[in-house]
Amino acid sequence: MSQRREFVDRPDAGSNDRLKNAVEREKAHYDEHRRYLLHFLEMDKTAFDRWLIRQILRTWDRQIAFIRSEWIRDRVVLEVGCGNPRVLFLFREMGAREAIGIDLSQKFVETGLKQKRTYVHTRSPAVRPEAIRLIYGDVNSSITDGLAVDTIACFQALHHIDLAAFVDTCRRLLTRRGYVIISDPVGDHPLRGLGNLIGRMSGLLSPNERAISPGRVMSAFADGGFETVEFRSLNPTLEIYFQLTELLTPLSGRLAFYAKLPMALLRPLETALENTLLKLFPRLGWRYFAVFRKED
């Protein structure tokens, strides 16, 4: 099966100018290679490097640990804001009938297609470009007209997207009893302002993105005819540390990479906090994991 790529560069006739401009700014931001957060995936030169990458991704890809096989197996899965399409390769290994990715930036996506191997959480799925389908454009535009999927995943990308339009898009694209799987920053975290400052200093955050509170996201999906299947608060400390190490990237990408070593040592503490503190105070998680099901 050959890899299929689609690109439509036309706005809907009635699109709001502000939203169109925001989409264009997002695309421009992620077309710049220096902005790529996952640059450390390319530093897998030694066995130690590969081990450290997996340890870092146990935090960055934390949501993968909670994805149930029935949400993926034998289903058509769409990842919104797929970026480096490594998770699409994982979905195929998990048994997805078809794995489709959509992203604004073709340049961003193609960085992941150039690698001989990739990493997701603790796994190393094969890079098989012919096994996935890629669409370049805005998920909330007419580019997705006629598309029907069983599961929509959106990992660390919802805060780049207009929420109300996205809920409508999910309702439009999903088949009966389809799922939406989201992992995104907690917008009302007490230190979110500091995190945004660090992100802007390091060049990781685009001018547009704004983290949304999980409560607002759940309300939007409830109003759109979805029920909440699962909710978890994640990553109370290590993702903040991750962002701090990224301040070293302008000096040396490899220095920033090795500075992440303590993440491997502190992972057991992070898990313990998720299972205790975050159950009582979910706002203290840096990120959340939520699953919604389309009601009949």
Coordinates of C-alpha atoms in Angstrom, one line a residue:
M1 CA 0.0 0.0 0.0
S2 CA 1.5 3.3 -1.0
Q3 CA 1.5 6.2 1.4
R4 CA -1.3 8.7 0.6
R5 CA -0.8 12.4 1.1
E6 CA -3.4 15.0 0.6
F7 CA -3.1 18.8 0.8
V8 CA -5.9 21.4 0.3
D9 CA -4.9 25.0 0.6
R10 CA -8.3 26.7 0.5
P11 CA -10.2 28.2 3.4
D12 CA -13.9 27.6 3.8
A13 CA -15.9 30.4 2.3
G14 CA -17.3 31.5 5.6
S15 CA -14.1 31.1 7.7
N16 CA -13.5 33.7 10.3
D17 CA -10.4 35.8 9.5
R18 CA -9.0 35.6 13.0
L19 CA -9.1 31.8 13.0
K20 CA -7.6 31.7 9.5
N21 CA -4.7 33.9 10.6
A22 CA -4.2 31.8 13.7
V23 CA -3.9 28.7 11.6
E24 CA -1.4 30.3 9.3
R25 CA 0.7 31.4 12.2
E26 CA 0.7 27.9 13.6
K27 CA 1.8 26.5 10.3
A28 CA 4.6 29.0 10.0
H29 CA 5.8 28.3 13.5
Y30 CA 6.1 24.5 13.1
D31 CA 7.6 24.8 9.6
E32 CA 10.8 26.0 11.4
H33 CA 12.9 23.0 12.2
R34 CA 14.5 24.6 15.2
R35 CA 11.1 24.6 16.9
Y36 CA 10.8 20.8 17.1
L37 CA 10.3 19.7 20.7
L38 CA 11.2 16.0 19.9
H39 CA 14.7 16.8 18.5
F40 CA 16.1 14.4 21.0
L41 CA 14.6 11.4 19.1
E42 CA 17.4 11.9 16.5
M43 CA 20.1 11.5 19.2
D44 CA 19.9 7.7 19.3
K45 CA 23.5 6.9 18.6
T46 CA 24.2 4.5 21.4
A47 CA 22.4 1.9 23.5
F48 CA 22.4 4.4 26.4
D49 CA 21.0 7.1 24.2
R50 CA 18.1 4.8 23.1
W51 CA 17.5 3.9 26.8
L52 CA 17.3 7.6 27.8
I53 CA 14.9 8.4 24.9
R54 CA 12.6 5.7 26.2
Q55 CA 12.8 7.1 29.8
I56 CA 12.0 10.6 28.6
L57 CA 9.1 9.4 26.6
R58 CA 7.6 7.5 29.6
T59 CA 6.8 11.0 30.7
W60 CA 6.1 12.8 27.4
D61 CA 4.0 9.9 26.0
R62 CA 2.4 9.1 29.4
Q63 CA -1.0 9.0 27.9
I64 CA -0.1 5.9 25.8
A65 CA 0.0 3.8 28.9
F66 CA -3.8 4.3 29.3
I67 CA -5.0 3.7 25.8
R68 CA -7.2 0.6 25.6
S69 CA -6.8 -1.8 22.7
E70 CA -10.6 -1.7 21.9
W71 CA -10.2 2.1 21.1
I72 CA -7.7 1.3 18.4
R73 CA -7.9 -2.3 17.2
D74 CA -9.8 -2.9 13.9
R75 CA -10.8 0.8 13.8
V76 CA -10.0 3.7 11.5
V77 CA -8.0 6.1 13.7
L78 CA -7.3 9.8 13.0
E79 CA -4.6 11.6 14.9
V80 CA -5.1 15.4 14.8
G81 CA -1.9 17.5 15.0
C82 CA 0.1 14.3 14.4
G83 CA 3.4 16.2 13.8
N84 CA 6.1 13.5 13.7
P85 CA 3.8 10.7 12.8
R86 CA 5.4 8.1 15.1
V87 CA 2.1 7.5 17.0
L88 CA 0.4 6.5 13.8
F89 CA 3.0 3.7 13.4
L90 CA 2.2 2.6 16.9
F91 CA -1.6 2.6 16.1
R92 CA -0.9 0.3 13.2
E93 CA 1.1 -2.1 15.4
M94 CA -1.8 -2.0 17.9
G95 CA -4.1 -3.3 15.1
A96 CA -5.7 -0.1 13.7
R97 CA -7.4 -0.9 10.4
E98 CA -6.2 2.5 9.1
A99 CA -4.1 5.2 10.7
I100 CA -4.6 8.7 9.4
G101 CA -2.7 11.8 10.5
I102 CA -3.6 15.4 9.9
D103 CA -1.2 18.4 10.5
L104 CA -0.7 21.9 9.3
S105 CA 3.0 21.5 8.7
Q106 CA 4.2 19.1 6.1
K107 CA 7.8 19.9 7.0
F108 CA 7.2 18.9 10.6
V109 CA 5.6 15.6 9.6
E110 CA 8.4 14.8 7.2
T111 CA 11.1 15.0 9.9
G112 CA 9.6 11.8 11.3
L113 CA 9.5 10.0 8.0
K114 CA 13.2 10.4 7.4
Q115 CA 14.2 8.4 10.5
K116 CA 15.1 4.7 10.3
R117 CA 13.5 4.0 13.7
T118 CA 11.1 5.8 16.0
Y119 CA 10.0 5.7 19.6
V120 CA 6.7 6.0 21.4
H121 CA 6.5 5.6 25.2
T122 CA 8.5 2.4 25.8
R123 CA 8.1 1.0 22.3
S124 CA 9.9 1.3 19.0
P125 CA 7.4 0.8 16.2
A126 CA 8.7 0.4 12.7
V127 CA 8.7 3.4 10.5
R128 CA 6.6 2.3 7.5
P129 CA 5.4 5.4 5.6
E130 CA 3.4 3.3 3.2
A131 CA 1.3 2.0 6.2
I132 CA -0.2 5.4 7.1
R133 CA -2.2 8.1 5.4
L134 CA -1.4 11.8 5.8
I135 CA -3.5 14.9 5.3
Y136 CA -2.0 18.4 5.4
G137 CA -4.3 21.2 6.5
D138 CA -6.7 22.3 9.1
V139 CA -8.9 19.6 10.6
N140 CA -11.8 22.0 11.1
S141 CA -11.9 23.0 7.4
S142 CA -13.5 21.4 4.4
I143 CA -10.3 19.3 3.9
T144 CA -11.9 16.6 6.1
D145 CA -15.3 16.6 4.3
G146 CA -16.3 13.0 3.5
L147 CA -13.9 11.5 6.1
A148 CA -15.4 8.9 8.5
V149 CA -13.4 7.5 11.4
D150 CA -14.0 5.4 14.5
T151 CA -11.5 7.1 16.9
I152 CA -9.9 10.5 17.0
A153 CA -6.7 11.1 19.0
C154 CA -5.3 14.5 19.8
F155 CA -2.1 14.5 21.8
Q156 CA -0.6 17.8 23.0
A157 CA -2.3 19.6 20.2
L158 CA -5.8 20.7 21.4
H159 CA -4.5 24.0 22.7
H160 CA -3.5 24.9 19.1
I161 CA -7.1 24.3 17.9
D162 CA -10.4 26.2 18.2
L163 CA -12.2 24.1 20.8
A164 CA -15.8 24.7 19.8
A165 CA -15.0 24.0 16.1
F166 CA -13.1 20.9 17.0
V167 CA -16.0 19.4 19.0
D168 CA -18.2 20.0 16.0
T169 CA -15.6 18.3 13.8
C170 CA -15.4 15.3 16.0
R171 CA -19.2 14.9 15.9
R172 CA -19.1 15.2 12.1
L173 CA -16.3 12.7 11.5
L174 CA -17.0 10.0 14.1
T175 CA -19.0 6.9 13.4
R176 CA -21.6 5.8 15.8
R177 CA -20.2 5.4 19.4
G178 CA -16.9 6.7 18.2
Y179 CA -14.2 7.8 20.7
V180 CA -12.1 11.0 21.1
I181 CA -8.8 10.5 23.0
I182 CA -7.1 13.7 24.3
S183 CA -4.0 14.4 26.2
D184 CA -3.2 18.1 26.7
P185 CA -1.8 20.6 29.2
V186 CA -3.8 21.6 32.2
G187 CA -4.7 25.2 31.5
D188 CA -5.5 26.1 35.1
H189 CA -2.3 24.6 36.6
P190 CA -1.0 27.1 39.3
L191 CA 2.4 27.3 37.4
R192 CA 1.0 27.5 33.9
G193 CA 2.0 31.1 33.5
L194 CA 5.6 30.2 34.4
G195 CA 5.5 27.3 32.0
N196 CA 4.3 29.5 29.2
L197 CA 7.1 32.0 29.9
I198 CA 9.7 29.2 29.7
G199 CA 8.1 27.8 26.5
R200 CA 8.2 31.2 24.8
M201 CA 11.8 31.8 25.9
S202 CA 12.9 28.4 24.5
G203 CA 10.9 28.9 21.3
L204 CA 8.8 25.8 22.0
L205 CA 5.5 27.6 22.2
S206 CA 3.9 29.3 19.3
P207 CA 2.4 32.8 19.8
N208 CA -1.0 31.3 19.4
E209 CA -1.3 28.4 21.7
R210 CA -3.2 28.7 25.0
A211 CA -3.7 25.7 27.3
I212 CA -7.3 25.1 28.2
S213 CA -8.7 23.9 31.5
P214 CA -9.9 20.2 31.5
G215 CA -13.2 21.4 33.0
R216 CA -13.8 23.6 30.0
V217 CA -12.9 20.8 27.6
M218 CA -15.2 18.3 29.3
S219 CA -18.1 20.8 29.3
A220 CA -17.6 21.5 25.6
F221 CA -17.7 17.8 24.7
A222 CA -20.7 17.2 27.0
D223 CA -22.6 20.1 25.3
G224 CA -21.6 18.5 21.9
G225 CA -23.3 15.2 22.7
F226 CA -20.3 13.2 24.2
E227 CA -20.0 11.3 27.4
T228 CA -16.8 11.2 29.4
V229 CA -15.4 7.7 29.6
E230 CA -12.2 8.4 31.4
F231 CA -10.3 11.2 33.0
R232 CA -6.8 11.3 34.6
S233 CA -4.4 14.0 35.8
L234 CA -0.8 13.3 34.8
N235 CA 2.8 14.5 35.1
P236 CA 2.9 16.6 38.3
T237 CA 6.6 17.4 38.2
L238 CA 8.7 15.8 35.4
E239 CA 7.2 17.7 32.4
I240 CA 8.0 21.0 34.2
Y241 CA 11.6 19.7 34.6
F242 CA 11.6 18.7 30.9
Q243 CA 10.7 22.3 29.9
L244 CA 13.5 23.7 32.1
T245 CA 16.1 21.5 30.3
E246 CA 14.9 22.8 27.0
L247 CA 16.4 26.2 27.9
L248 CA 19.8 24.5 27.2
T249 CA 18.9 23.6 23.7
P250 CA 20.2 26.8 22.1
L251 CA 23.6 26.0 23.7
S252 CA 23.6 22.4 22.8
G253 CA 20.8 20.0 21.9
R254 CA 22.8 17.0 23.3
L255 CA 23.4 18.9 26.6
A256 CA 19.7 19.4 26.9
F257 CA 19.1 15.7 26.1
Y258 CA 21.5 14.4 28.8
A259 CA 20.2 17.0 31.3
K260 CA 16.9 14.9 31.2
L261 CA 18.6 11.9 32.8
P262 CA 17.0 12.7 36.3
M263 CA 13.6 12.0 34.7
A264 CA 14.4 8.3 34.6
L265 CA 15.3 8.3 38.3
L266 CA 12.2 10.3 39.4
R267 CA 9.7 8.4 37.4
P268 CA 8.6 6.1 40.3
L269 CA 7.9 9.2 42.4
E270 CA 5.9 10.8 39.6
T271 CA 3.7 7.6 39.3
A272 CA 3.1 7.6 43.1
L273 CA 2.0 11.3 43.0
E274 CA -0.3 10.5 40.1
N275 CA -2.0 7.8 42.1
T276 CA -2.3 9.8 45.3
L277 CA -2.0 13.6 45.1
L278 CA -3.5 14.1 41.7
K279 CA -6.6 12.1 42.5
L280 CA -7.3 14.7 45.2
F281 CA -6.0 17.8 43.4
P282 CA -6.2 17.2 39.6
R283 CA -5.2 20.8 38.8
L284 CA -1.7 20.0 40.0
G285 CA -1.1 17.7 37.1
W286 CA 0.8 19.3 34.2
R287 CA -1.2 17.4 31.7
Y288 CA -4.5 15.4 31.6
F289 CA -5.8 12.4 29.7
A290 CA -9.5 12.3 28.8
V291 CA -11.6 10.0 26.6
F292 CA -15.0 10.9 25.3
R293 CA -17.6 8.7 23.5
K294 CA -20.1 10.0 21.0
E295 CA -23.6 9.4 22.2
D296 CA -26.2 7.9 19.9

